[in-house]
Amino acid sequence: GESVGLHLPTLSVQEGDNSIINCAYSNSASDYFIWYKQESGKGPQFIIDIRSNMDKRQGQRVTVLLNKTVKHLSLQIAATQPGDSAVYFCAENAGGTSYGKLTFGQGTILTVHP
Amino acid sequence: ETGVTQTPRHLVMGMTNKKSLKCEQHLGHNAMYWYKQSAKKPLELMFVYNFKEQTENNSVPSRFSPECPNSSHLFLHLHTLQPEDSALYLCASSQEGQSLSKQYFGPGTRLTVT
């Protein structure tokens, strides 16, 4: 069946470096993608989203890139800080009758070393 | 968090017990969700309520019974659970009219079934 998956389960970076977290999706009907951050003991926190009619979207220190040709999504975090250490999830929505139903990936653990 | 709250935060119950999880959203949203988060598994959608009506039951066993008395409150009634039901149960809400898929999560209830 269709699924959302992550290339790398863990990522370790030094404070100040840029981080890139990748996500592959297989449902070509997906038209909306979202990144969440989950810290230990907390629920997922919305970071940024992007619709399929866009290739790039920027937020504060974060950028999401969407490559529909290869069904790939990435989250870039600039000047990574220790507070960015968390699990990052991508999720997709296929729209239509799936409106409101998010399919989540496994998650990538980001560790930022001071 | 004041957006979406969940109580209790932790719950230990025996297999013959009956308990309920509560979720309240203070965001004025009209759609609410229950998710299950198990170790090493992606978030699994359990139930969706839209304008207090259940629009999705993702093949969840009948030992989990949701209730949505109004658009701000969501309950998950539990009875005769199994040890494999131990997980983090997350509630989320979203607003139809905006991106229905942009969901805001509560902190979760950590459930342990003994």
mmCIF file with all atom_site columns, C-alpha atoms in Angstrom:
data_model
loop_
_atom_site.group_PDB
_atom_site.id
_atom_site.type_symbol
_atom_site.label_atom_id
_atom_site.label_alt_id
_atom_site.label_comp_id
_atom_site.label_asym_id
_atom_site.label_entity_id
_atom_site.label_seq_id
_atom_site.pdbx_PDB_ins_code
_atom_site.Cartn_x
_atom_site.Cartn_y
_atom_site.Cartn_z
_atom_site.occupancy
_atom_site.B_iso_or_equiv
_atom_site.pdbx_formal_charge
_atom_site.auth_seq_id
_atom_site.auth_comp_id
_atom_site.auth_asym_id
_atom_site.auth_atom_id
_atom_site.pdbx_PDB_model_num
ATOM 1   C CA . GLY A 1 1   ? 0.000   0.000  0.000  1.00 0.00 ? 1   GLY A CA 1
ATOM 2   C CA . GLU A 1 2   ? 0.955   3.662  -0.073 1.00 0.00 ? 2   GLU A CA 1
ATOM 3   C CA . SER A 1 3   ? 3.256   4.858  2.651  1.00 0.00 ? 3   SER A CA 1
ATOM 4   C CA . VAL A 1 4   ? 5.377   7.718  3.797  1.00 0.00 ? 4   VAL A CA 1
ATOM 5   C CA . GLY A 1 5   ? 8.903   6.849  4.818  1.00 0.00 ? 5   GLY A CA 1
ATOM 6   C CA . LEU A 1 6   ? 12.116  8.482  5.922  1.00 0.00 ? 6   LEU A CA 1
ATOM 7   C CA . HIS A 1 7   ? 15.568  7.884  4.494  1.00 0.00 ? 7   HIS A CA 1
ATOM 8   C CA . LEU A 1 8   ? 17.491  8.382  7.757  1.00 0.00 ? 8   LEU A CA 1
ATOM 9   C CA . PRO A 1 9   ? 16.194  7.377  11.147 1.00 0.00 ? 9   PRO A CA 1
ATOM 10  C CA . THR A 1 10  ? 18.816  9.433  13.043 1.00 0.00 ? 10  THR A CA 1
ATOM 11  C CA . LEU A 1 11  ? 20.730  12.610 12.369 1.00 0.00 ? 11  LEU A CA 1
ATOM 12  C CA . SER A 1 12  ? 23.437  14.140 14.564 1.00 0.00 ? 12  SER A CA 1
ATOM 13  C CA . VAL A 1 13  ? 24.692  17.649 13.929 1.00 0.00 ? 13  VAL A CA 1
ATOM 14  C CA . GLN A 1 14  ? 26.770  20.287 15.667 1.00 0.00 ? 14  GLN A CA 1
ATOM 15  C CA . GLU A 1 15  ? 25.153  23.429 16.982 1.00 0.00 ? 15  GLU A CA 1
ATOM 16  C CA . GLY A 1 16  ? 25.162  26.085 14.300 1.00 0.00 ? 16  GLY A CA 1
ATOM 17  C CA . ASP A 1 17  ? 25.194  23.648 11.408 1.00 0.00 ? 17  ASP A CA 1
ATOM 18  C CA . ASN A 1 18  ? 22.347  23.349 8.946  1.00 0.00 ? 18  ASN A CA 1
ATOM 19  C CA . SER A 1 19  ? 20.236  20.180 9.161  1.00 0.00 ? 19  SER A CA 1
ATOM 20  C CA . ILE A 1 20  ? 18.420  18.415 6.369  1.00 0.00 ? 20  ILE A CA 1
ATOM 21  C CA . ILE A 1 21  ? 15.786  15.796 7.133  1.00 0.00 ? 21  ILE A CA 1
ATOM 22  C CA . ASN A 1 22  ? 14.451  13.793 4.218  1.00 0.00 ? 22  ASN A CA 1
ATOM 23  C CA . CYS A 1 23  ? 11.154  12.078 3.535  1.00 0.00 ? 23  CYS A CA 1
ATOM 24  C CA . ALA A 1 24  ? 10.021  9.890  0.652  1.00 0.00 ? 24  ALA A CA 1
ATOM 25  C CA . TYR A 1 25  ? 6.378   9.430  -0.207 1.00 0.00 ? 25  TYR A CA 1
ATOM 26  C CA . SER A 1 26  ? 4.786   7.009  -2.595 1.00 0.00 ? 26  SER A CA 1
ATOM 27  C CA . ASN A 1 27  ? 1.215   8.263  -3.001 1.00 0.00 ? 27  ASN A CA 1
ATOM 28  C CA . SER A 1 28  ? 1.227   10.337 -6.166 1.00 0.00 ? 28  SER A CA 1
ATOM 29  C CA . ALA A 1 29  ? -2.240  11.646 -5.251 1.00 0.00 ? 29  ALA A CA 1
ATOM 30  C CA . SER A 1 30  ? -0.916  13.389 -2.141 1.00 0.00 ? 30  SER A CA 1
ATOM 31  C CA . ASP A 1 31  ? -1.418  17.111 -2.446 1.00 0.00 ? 31  ASP A CA 1
ATOM 32  C CA . TYR A 1 32  ? -0.520  18.383 1.000  1.00 0.00 ? 32  TYR A CA 1
ATOM 33  C CA . PHE A 1 33  ? 2.504   17.731 3.191  1.00 0.00 ? 33  PHE A CA 1
ATOM 34  C CA . ILE A 1 34  ? 3.309   18.758 6.707  1.00 0.00 ? 34  ILE A CA 1
ATOM 35  C CA . TRP A 1 35  ? 6.269   18.545 9.073  1.00 0.00 ? 35  TRP A CA 1
ATOM 36  C CA . TYR A 1 36  ? 5.924   18.055 12.798 1.00 0.00 ? 36  TYR A CA 1
ATOM 37  C CA . LYS A 1 37  ? 8.440   18.187 15.636 1.00 0.00 ? 37  LYS A CA 1
ATOM 38  C CA . GLN A 1 38  ? 7.946   16.031 18.693 1.00 0.00 ? 38  GLN A CA 1
ATOM 39  C CA . GLU A 1 39  ? 9.982   16.590 21.826 1.00 0.00 ? 39  GLU A CA 1
ATOM 40  C CA . SER A 1 40  ? 10.199  14.028 24.569 1.00 0.00 ? 40  SER A CA 1
ATOM 41  C CA . GLY A 1 41  ? 6.989   13.905 26.618 1.00 0.00 ? 41  GLY A CA 1
ATOM 42  C CA . LYS A 1 42  ? 5.097   16.208 24.279 1.00 0.00 ? 42  LYS A CA 1
ATOM 43  C CA . GLY A 1 43  ? 2.711   15.913 21.392 1.00 0.00 ? 43  GLY A CA 1
ATOM 44  C CA . PRO A 1 44  ? 3.732   16.691 17.798 1.00 0.00 ? 44  PRO A CA 1
ATOM 45  C CA . GLN A 1 45  ? 4.131   20.393 17.123 1.00 0.00 ? 45  GLN A CA 1
ATOM 46  C CA . PHE A 1 46  ? 3.408   21.870 13.697 1.00 0.00 ? 46  PHE A CA 1
ATOM 47  C CA . ILE A 1 47  ? 6.489   23.261 11.964 1.00 0.00 ? 47  ILE A CA 1
ATOM 48  C CA . ILE A 1 48  ? 5.618   23.994 8.353  1.00 0.00 ? 48  ILE A CA 1
ATOM 49  C CA . ASP A 1 49  ? 3.399   22.750 5.550  1.00 0.00 ? 49  ASP A CA 1
ATOM 50  C CA . ILE A 1 50  ? 3.392   22.845 1.778  1.00 0.00 ? 50  ILE A CA 1
ATOM 51  C CA . ARG A 1 51  ? 0.863   22.170 -0.956 1.00 0.00 ? 51  ARG A CA 1
ATOM 52  C CA . SER A 1 52  ? 1.701   20.220 -4.081 1.00 0.00 ? 52  SER A CA 1
ATOM 53  C CA . ASN A 1 53  ? 1.423   23.315 -6.270 1.00 0.00 ? 53  ASN A CA 1
ATOM 54  C CA . MET A 1 54  ? 4.553   24.681 -4.588 1.00 0.00 ? 54  MET A CA 1
ATOM 55  C CA . ASP A 1 55  ? 8.193   23.557 -4.683 1.00 0.00 ? 55  ASP A CA 1
ATOM 56  C CA . LYS A 1 56  ? 9.481   25.491 -1.712 1.00 0.00 ? 56  LYS A CA 1
ATOM 57  C CA . ARG A 1 57  ? 8.191   27.221 1.344  1.00 0.00 ? 57  ARG A CA 1
ATOM 58  C CA . GLN A 1 58  ? 10.134  29.094 4.007  1.00 0.00 ? 58  GLN A CA 1
ATOM 59  C CA . GLY A 1 59  ? 9.432   29.734 7.627  1.00 0.00 ? 59  GLY A CA 1
ATOM 60  C CA . GLN A 1 60  ? 11.511  30.999 10.489 1.00 0.00 ? 60  GLN A CA 1
ATOM 61  C CA . ARG A 1 61  ? 14.838  29.115 10.168 1.00 0.00 ? 61  ARG A CA 1
ATOM 62  C CA . VAL A 1 62  ? 13.045  26.280 8.351  1.00 0.00 ? 62  VAL A CA 1
ATOM 63  C CA . THR A 1 63  ? 12.508  25.552 4.675  1.00 0.00 ? 63  THR A CA 1
ATOM 64  C CA . VAL A 1 64  ? 10.512  22.742 3.133  1.00 0.00 ? 64  VAL A CA 1
ATOM 65  C CA . LEU A 1 65  ? 11.330  21.548 -0.356 1.00 0.00 ? 65  LEU A CA 1
ATOM 66  C CA . LEU A 1 66  ? 9.026   19.382 -2.423 1.00 0.00 ? 66  LEU A CA 1
ATOM 67  C CA . ASN A 1 67  ? 10.160  17.420 -5.455 1.00 0.00 ? 67  ASN A CA 1
ATOM 68  C CA . LYS A 1 68  ? 7.096   15.831 -6.984 1.00 0.00 ? 68  LYS A CA 1
ATOM 69  C CA . THR A 1 69  ? 9.070   14.207 -9.767 1.00 0.00 ? 69  THR A CA 1
ATOM 70  C CA . VAL A 1 70  ? 10.862  11.883 -7.369 1.00 0.00 ? 70  VAL A CA 1
ATOM 71  C CA . LYS A 1 71  ? 8.237   12.095 -4.606 1.00 0.00 ? 71  LYS A CA 1
ATOM 72  C CA . HIS A 1 72  ? 10.654  13.576 -2.107 1.00 0.00 ? 72  HIS A CA 1
ATOM 73  C CA . LEU A 1 73  ? 10.192  16.050 0.694  1.00 0.00 ? 73  LEU A CA 1
ATOM 74  C CA . SER A 1 74  ? 12.868  17.649 2.837  1.00 0.00 ? 74  SER A CA 1
ATOM 75  C CA . LEU A 1 75  ? 13.019  19.889 5.872  1.00 0.00 ? 75  LEU A CA 1
ATOM 76  C CA . GLN A 1 76  ? 15.978  22.206 6.191  1.00 0.00 ? 76  GLN A CA 1
ATOM 77  C CA . ILE A 1 77  ? 16.772  23.784 9.545  1.00 0.00 ? 77  ILE A CA 1
ATOM 78  C CA . ALA A 1 78  ? 19.227  26.656 9.475  1.00 0.00 ? 78  ALA A CA 1
ATOM 79  C CA . ALA A 1 79  ? 21.687  27.274 12.303 1.00 0.00 ? 79  ALA A CA 1
ATOM 80  C CA . THR A 1 80  ? 20.493  24.248 14.257 1.00 0.00 ? 80  THR A CA 1
ATOM 81  C CA . GLN A 1 81  ? 20.233  24.771 17.998 1.00 0.00 ? 81  GLN A CA 1
ATOM 82  C CA . PRO A 1 82  ? 20.168  22.282 20.897 1.00 0.00 ? 82  PRO A CA 1
ATOM 83  C CA . GLY A 1 83  ? 16.475  23.099 21.316 1.00 0.00 ? 83  GLY A CA 1
ATOM 84  C CA . ASP A 1 84  ? 15.887  21.640 17.865 1.00 0.00 ? 84  ASP A CA 1
ATOM 85  C CA . SER A 1 85  ? 16.733  18.170 19.174 1.00 0.00 ? 85  SER A CA 1
ATOM 86  C CA . ALA A 1 86  ? 13.567  16.122 18.729 1.00 0.00 ? 86  ALA A CA 1
ATOM 87  C CA . VAL A 1 87  ? 11.873  13.584 16.489 1.00 0.00 ? 87  VAL A CA 1
ATOM 88  C CA . TYR A 1 88  ? 10.714  15.042 13.182 1.00 0.00 ? 88  TYR A CA 1
ATOM 89  C CA . PHE A 1 89  ? 7.793   13.549 11.277 1.00 0.00 ? 89  PHE A CA 1
ATOM 90  C CA . CYS A 1 90  ? 6.596   14.183 7.794  1.00 0.00 ? 90  CYS A CA 1
ATOM 91  C CA . ALA A 1 91  ? 2.965   13.508 6.948  1.00 0.00 ? 91  ALA A CA 1
ATOM 92  C CA . GLU A 1 92  ? 0.940   13.552 3.773  1.00 0.00 ? 92  GLU A CA 1
ATOM 93  C CA . ASN A 1 93  ? -2.671  13.982 2.846  1.00 0.00 ? 93  ASN A CA 1
ATOM 94  C CA . ALA A 1 94  ? -4.126  12.672 -0.373 1.00 0.00 ? 94  ALA A CA 1
ATOM 95  C CA . GLY A 1 95  ? -7.049  15.087 -0.418 1.00 0.00 ? 95  GLY A CA 1
ATOM 96  C CA . GLY A 1 96  ? -10.395 14.113 -1.883 1.00 0.00 ? 96  GLY A CA 1
ATOM 97  C CA . THR A 1 97  ? -12.117 11.574 0.342  1.00 0.00 ? 97  THR A CA 1
ATOM 98  C CA . SER A 1 98  ? -8.924  11.420 2.400  1.00 0.00 ? 98  SER A CA 1
ATOM 99  C CA . TYR A 1 99  ? -9.310  15.065 3.341  1.00 0.00 ? 99  TYR A CA 1
ATOM 100 C CA . GLY A 1 100 ? -8.226  15.456 6.951  1.00 0.00 ? 100 GLY A CA 1
ATOM 101 C CA . LYS A 1 101 ? -6.514  12.067 7.087  1.00 0.00 ? 101 LYS A CA 1
ATOM 102 C CA . LEU A 1 102 ? -2.794  12.361 7.579  1.00 0.00 ? 102 LEU A CA 1
ATOM 103 C CA . THR A 1 103 ? -0.417  9.472  6.895  1.00 0.00 ? 103 THR A CA 1
ATOM 104 C CA . PHE A 1 104 ? 2.720   9.789  8.993  1.00 0.00 ? 104 PHE A CA 1
ATOM 105 C CA . GLY A 1 105 ? 6.246   8.585  8.409  1.00 0.00 ? 105 GLY A CA 1
ATOM 106 C CA . GLN A 1 106 ? 8.351   6.771  11.007 1.00 0.00 ? 106 GLN A CA 1
ATOM 107 C CA . GLY A 1 107 ? 10.207  9.870  12.139 1.00 0.00 ? 107 GLY A CA 1
ATOM 108 C CA . THR A 1 108 ? 13.842  11.011 12.226 1.00 0.00 ? 108 THR A CA 1
ATOM 109 C CA . ILE A 1 109 ? 15.642  11.617 15.488 1.00 0.00 ? 109 ILE A CA 1
ATOM 110 C CA . LEU A 1 110 ? 17.640  14.838 15.327 1.00 0.00 ? 110 LEU A CA 1
ATOM 111 C CA . THR A 1 111 ? 20.352  15.289 17.943 1.00 0.00 ? 111 THR A CA 1
ATOM 112 C CA . VAL A 1 112 ? 22.148  18.619 18.157 1.00 0.00 ? 112 VAL A CA 1
ATOM 113 C CA . HIS A 1 113 ? 25.479  18.651 19.974 1.00 0.00 ? 113 HIS A CA 1
ATOM 114 C CA . PRO A 1 114 ? 26.596  21.891 21.632 1.00 0.00 ? 114 PRO A CA 1
ATOM 115 C CA . GLU B 2 1   ? -0.167  23.813 26.474 1.00 0.00 ? 1   GLU B CA 1
ATOM 116 C CA . THR B 2 2   ? -3.430  25.720 26.277 1.00 0.00 ? 2   THR B CA 1
ATOM 117 C CA . GLY B 2 3   ? -4.403  24.831 22.676 1.00 0.00 ? 3   GLY B CA 1
ATOM 118 C CA . VAL B 2 4   ? -5.285  21.162 23.054 1.00 0.00 ? 4   VAL B CA 1
ATOM 119 C CA . THR B 2 5   ? -5.287  19.607 26.501 1.00 0.00 ? 5   THR B CA 1
ATOM 120 C CA . GLN B 2 6   ? -5.501  15.960 27.463 1.00 0.00 ? 6   GLN B CA 1
ATOM 121 C CA . THR B 2 7   ? -6.182  14.279 30.777 1.00 0.00 ? 7   THR B CA 1
ATOM 122 C CA . PRO B 2 8   ? -4.880  12.248 32.395 1.00 0.00 ? 8   PRO B CA 1
ATOM 123 C CA . ARG B 2 9   ? -1.286  12.529 31.212 1.00 0.00 ? 9   ARG B CA 1
ATOM 124 C CA . HIS B 2 10  ? -0.461  9.073  32.508 1.00 0.00 ? 10  HIS B CA 1
ATOM 125 C CA . LEU B 2 11  ? -2.732  6.098  33.120 1.00 0.00 ? 11  LEU B CA 1
ATOM 126 C CA . VAL B 2 12  ? -2.059  2.578  34.325 1.00 0.00 ? 12  VAL B CA 1
ATOM 127 C CA . MET B 2 13  ? -4.959  0.175  34.087 1.00 0.00 ? 13  MET B CA 1
ATOM 128 C CA . GLY B 2 14  ? -5.614  -3.507 34.346 1.00 0.00 ? 14  GLY B CA 1
ATOM 129 C CA . MET B 2 15  ? -7.150  -5.479 31.524 1.00 0.00 ? 15  MET B CA 1
ATOM 130 C CA . THR B 2 16  ? -10.534 -5.633 33.255 1.00 0.00 ? 16  THR B CA 1
ATOM 131 C CA . ASN B 2 17  ? -10.730 -1.938 34.096 1.00 0.00 ? 17  ASN B CA 1
ATOM 132 C CA . LYS B 2 18  ? -12.817 0.729  32.411 1.00 0.00 ? 18  LYS B CA 1
ATOM 133 C CA . LYS B 2 19  ? -11.329 4.178  32.012 1.00 0.00 ? 19  LYS B CA 1
ATOM 134 C CA . SER B 2 20  ? -11.776 7.235  29.837 1.00 0.00 ? 20  SER B CA 1
ATOM 135 C CA . LEU B 2 21  ? -9.357  9.647  28.214 1.00 0.00 ? 21  LEU B CA 1
ATOM 136 C CA . LYS B 2 22  ? -10.419 13.248 27.811 1.00 0.00 ? 22  LYS B CA 1
ATOM 137 C CA . CYS B 2 23  ? -9.405  15.826 25.243 1.00 0.00 ? 23  CYS B CA 1
ATOM 138 C CA . GLU B 2 24  ? -10.403 19.481 25.077 1.00 0.00 ? 24  GLU B CA 1
ATOM 139 C CA . GLN B 2 25  ? -9.464  21.964 22.405 1.00 0.00 ? 25  GLN B CA 1
ATOM 140 C CA . HIS B 2 26  ? -9.493  25.709 23.026 1.00 0.00 ? 26  HIS B CA 1
ATOM 141 C CA . LEU B 2 27  ? -8.862  26.721 19.415 1.00 0.00 ? 27  LEU B CA 1
ATOM 142 C CA . GLY B 2 28  ? -12.428 26.980 18.133 1.00 0.00 ? 28  GLY B CA 1
ATOM 143 C CA . HIS B 2 29  ? -11.872 24.072 15.766 1.00 0.00 ? 29  HIS B CA 1
ATOM 144 C CA . ASN B 2 30  ? -14.636 21.785 14.566 1.00 0.00 ? 30  ASN B CA 1
ATOM 145 C CA . ALA B 2 31  ? -12.769 18.565 13.780 1.00 0.00 ? 31  ALA B CA 1
ATOM 146 C CA . MET B 2 32  ? -11.084 16.321 16.339 1.00 0.00 ? 32  MET B CA 1
ATOM 147 C CA . TYR B 2 33  ? -8.977  13.193 16.062 1.00 0.00 ? 33  TYR B CA 1
ATOM 148 C CA . TRP B 2 34  ? -7.625  10.319 18.119 1.00 0.00 ? 34  TRP B CA 1
ATOM 149 C CA . TYR B 2 35  ? -4.238  8.833  17.241 1.00 0.00 ? 35  TYR B CA 1
ATOM 150 C CA . LYS B 2 36  ? -2.241  5.970  18.712 1.00 0.00 ? 36  LYS B CA 1
ATOM 151 C CA . GLN B 2 37  ? 1.540   6.280  18.899 1.00 0.00 ? 37  GLN B CA 1
ATOM 152 C CA . SER B 2 38  ? 3.418   3.059  19.635 1.00 0.00 ? 38  SER B CA 1
ATOM 153 C CA . ALA B 2 39  ? 7.158   2.656  19.851 1.00 0.00 ? 39  ALA B CA 1
ATOM 154 C CA . LYS B 2 40  ? 8.836   2.189  16.484 1.00 0.00 ? 40  LYS B CA 1
ATOM 155 C CA . LYS B 2 41  ? 5.573   2.728  14.582 1.00 0.00 ? 41  LYS B CA 1
ATOM 156 C CA . PRO B 2 42  ? 4.173   5.722  12.748 1.00 0.00 ? 42  PRO B CA 1
ATOM 157 C CA . LEU B 2 43  ? 1.255   7.572  14.273 1.00 0.00 ? 43  LEU B CA 1
ATOM 158 C CA . GLU B 2 44  ? -1.927  5.632  13.592 1.00 0.00 ? 44  GLU B CA 1
ATOM 159 C CA . LEU B 2 45  ? -5.185  7.470  13.021 1.00 0.00 ? 45  LEU B CA 1
ATOM 160 C CA . MET B 2 46  ? -7.990  5.916  15.059 1.00 0.00 ? 46  MET B CA 1
ATOM 161 C CA . PHE B 2 47  ? -11.052 8.160  14.829 1.00 0.00 ? 47  PHE B CA 1
ATOM 162 C CA . VAL B 2 48  ? -12.098 11.404 13.177 1.00 0.00 ? 48  VAL B CA 1
ATOM 163 C CA . TYR B 2 49  ? -14.967 13.616 14.262 1.00 0.00 ? 49  TYR B CA 1
ATOM 164 C CA . ASN B 2 50  ? -16.161 16.452 12.051 1.00 0.00 ? 50  ASN B CA 1
ATOM 165 C CA . PHE B 2 51  ? -18.823 18.740 13.515 1.00 0.00 ? 51  PHE B CA 1
ATOM 166 C CA . LYS B 2 52  ? -19.384 16.156 16.263 1.00 0.00 ? 52  LYS B CA 1
ATOM 167 C CA . GLU B 2 53  ? -20.085 13.371 13.776 1.00 0.00 ? 53  GLU B CA 1
ATOM 168 C CA . GLN B 2 54  ? -17.749 10.442 13.427 1.00 0.00 ? 54  GLN B CA 1
ATOM 169 C CA . THR B 2 55  ? -16.447 10.423 9.891  1.00 0.00 ? 55  THR B CA 1
ATOM 170 C CA . GLU B 2 56  ? -13.674 7.874  10.272 1.00 0.00 ? 56  GLU B CA 1
ATOM 171 C CA . ASN B 2 57  ? -13.150 4.686  12.226 1.00 0.00 ? 57  ASN B CA 1
ATOM 172 C CA . ASN B 2 58  ? -9.863  3.269  11.101 1.00 0.00 ? 58  ASN B CA 1
ATOM 173 C CA . SER B 2 59  ? -10.664 -0.382 11.892 1.00 0.00 ? 59  SER B CA 1
ATOM 174 C CA . VAL B 2 60  ? -10.250 0.202  15.591 1.00 0.00 ? 60  VAL B CA 1
ATOM 175 C CA . PRO B 2 61  ? -11.264 -2.644 17.964 1.00 0.00 ? 61  PRO B CA 1
ATOM 176 C CA . SER B 2 62  ? -14.532 -2.125 19.786 1.00 0.00 ? 62  SER B CA 1
ATOM 177 C CA . ARG B 2 63  ? -12.743 -2.021 23.152 1.00 0.00 ? 63  ARG B CA 1
ATOM 178 C CA . PHE B 2 64  ? -12.012 1.597  22.165 1.00 0.00 ? 64  PHE B CA 1
ATOM 179 C CA . SER B 2 65  ? -15.170 3.701  22.100 1.00 0.00 ? 65  SER B CA 1
ATOM 180 C CA . PRO B 2 66  ? -15.015 7.402  21.166 1.00 0.00 ? 66  PRO B CA 1
ATOM 181 C CA . GLU B 2 67  ? -17.475 10.075 22.188 1.00 0.00 ? 67  GLU B CA 1
ATOM 182 C CA . CYS B 2 68  ? -17.709 13.659 20.965 1.00 0.00 ? 68  CYS B CA 1
ATOM 183 C CA . PRO B 2 69  ? -20.431 15.567 22.868 1.00 0.00 ? 69  PRO B CA 1
ATOM 184 C CA . ASN B 2 70  ? -19.518 18.894 21.257 1.00 0.00 ? 70  ASN B CA 1
ATOM 185 C CA . SER B 2 71  ? -16.858 20.296 18.977 1.00 0.00 ? 71  SER B CA 1
ATOM 186 C CA . SER B 2 72  ? -14.566 21.177 21.893 1.00 0.00 ? 72  SER B CA 1
ATOM 187 C CA . HIS B 2 73  ? -14.516 17.864 23.727 1.00 0.00 ? 73  HIS B CA 1
ATOM 188 C CA . LEU B 2 74  ? -13.525 14.366 22.747 1.00 0.00 ? 74  LEU B CA 1
ATOM 189 C CA . PHE B 2 75  ? -13.401 11.249 24.867 1.00 0.00 ? 75  PHE B CA 1
ATOM 190 C CA . LEU B 2 76  ? -11.964 7.805  24.366 1.00 0.00 ? 76  LEU B CA 1
ATOM 191 C CA . HIS B 2 77  ? -13.614 5.176  26.538 1.00 0.00 ? 77  HIS B CA 1
ATOM 192 C CA . LEU B 2 78  ? -11.479 2.122  27.242 1.00 0.00 ? 78  LEU B CA 1
ATOM 193 C CA . HIS B 2 79  ? -12.569 -1.301 28.432 1.00 0.00 ? 79  HIS B CA 1
ATOM 194 C CA . THR B 2 80  ? -11.029 -4.775 28.552 1.00 0.00 ? 80  THR B CA 1
ATOM 195 C CA . LEU B 2 81  ? -7.828  -3.573 26.951 1.00 0.00 ? 81  LEU B CA 1
ATOM 196 C CA . GLN B 2 82  ? -4.863  -5.748 26.065 1.00 0.00 ? 82  GLN B CA 1
ATOM 197 C CA . PRO B 2 83  ? -1.188  -5.170 26.968 1.00 0.00 ? 83  PRO B CA 1
ATOM 198 C CA . GLU B 2 84  ? -0.478  -4.370 23.304 1.00 0.00 ? 84  GLU B CA 1
ATOM 199 C CA . ASP B 2 85  ? -2.780  -1.366 23.660 1.00 0.00 ? 85  ASP B CA 1
ATOM 200 C CA . SER B 2 86  ? -0.135  0.297  25.802 1.00 0.00 ? 86  SER B CA 1
ATOM 201 C CA . ALA B 2 87  ? 0.893   3.406  23.879 1.00 0.00 ? 87  ALA B CA 1
ATOM 202 C CA . LEU B 2 88  ? 0.733   7.182  23.772 1.00 0.00 ? 88  LEU B CA 1
ATOM 203 C CA . TYR B 2 89  ? -2.762  8.319  22.783 1.00 0.00 ? 89  TYR B CA 1
ATOM 204 C CA . LEU B 2 90  ? -2.805  11.667 21.084 1.00 0.00 ? 90  LEU B CA 1
ATOM 205 C CA . CYS B 2 91  ? -5.712  13.963 20.434 1.00 0.00 ? 91  CYS B CA 1
ATOM 206 C CA . ALA B 2 92  ? -5.643  16.571 17.677 1.00 0.00 ? 92  ALA B CA 1
ATOM 207 C CA . SER B 2 93  ? -7.970  19.206 16.270 1.00 0.00 ? 93  SER B CA 1
ATOM 208 C CA . SER B 2 94  ? -8.267  21.204 13.070 1.00 0.00 ? 94  SER B CA 1
ATOM 209 C CA . GLN B 2 95  ? -10.559 23.765 11.502 1.00 0.00 ? 95  GLN B CA 1
ATOM 210 C CA . GLU B 2 96  ? -12.568 23.024 8.394  1.00 0.00 ? 96  GLU B CA 1
ATOM 211 C CA . GLY B 2 97  ? -12.348 25.931 5.994  1.00 0.00 ? 97  GLY B CA 1
ATOM 212 C CA . GLN B 2 98  ? -8.658  26.357 6.711  1.00 0.00 ? 98  GLN B CA 1
ATOM 213 C CA . SER B 2 99  ? -6.453  23.412 5.924  1.00 0.00 ? 99  SER B CA 1
ATOM 214 C CA . LEU B 2 100 ? -8.351  20.571 7.511  1.00 0.00 ? 100 LEU B CA 1
ATOM 215 C CA . SER B 2 101 ? -5.132  18.594 7.526  1.00 0.00 ? 101 SER B CA 1
ATOM 216 C CA . LYS B 2 102 ? -3.251  21.176 9.609  1.00 0.00 ? 102 LYS B CA 1
ATOM 217 C CA . GLN B 2 103 ? -3.812  19.456 12.877 1.00 0.00 ? 103 GLN B CA 1
ATOM 218 C CA . TYR B 2 104 ? -2.827  20.658 16.308 1.00 0.00 ? 104 TYR B CA 1
ATOM 219 C CA . PHE B 2 105 ? -1.920  17.998 18.838 1.00 0.00 ? 105 PHE B CA 1
ATOM 220 C CA . GLY B 2 106 ? -2.299  17.688 22.568 1.00 0.00 ? 106 GLY B CA 1
ATOM 221 C CA . PRO B 2 107 ? 0.472   16.351 24.822 1.00 0.00 ? 107 PRO B CA 1
ATOM 222 C CA . GLY B 2 108 ? -0.971  12.847 24.861 1.00 0.00 ? 108 GLY B CA 1
ATOM 223 C CA . THR B 2 109 ? -1.940  10.302 27.502 1.00 0.00 ? 109 THR B CA 1
ATOM 224 C CA . ARG B 2 110 ? 0.668   7.647  28.212 1.00 0.00 ? 110 ARG B CA 1
ATOM 225 C CA . LEU B 2 111 ? -1.358  4.462  28.738 1.00 0.00 ? 111 LEU B CA 1
ATOM 226 C CA . THR B 2 112 ? 0.047   1.307  30.286 1.00 0.00 ? 112 THR B CA 1
ATOM 227 C CA . VAL B 2 113 ? -2.120  -1.810 30.357 1.00 0.00 ? 113 VAL B CA 1
ATOM 228 C CA . THR B 2 114 ? -1.017  -4.390 32.910 1.00 0.00 ? 114 THR B CA 1
#
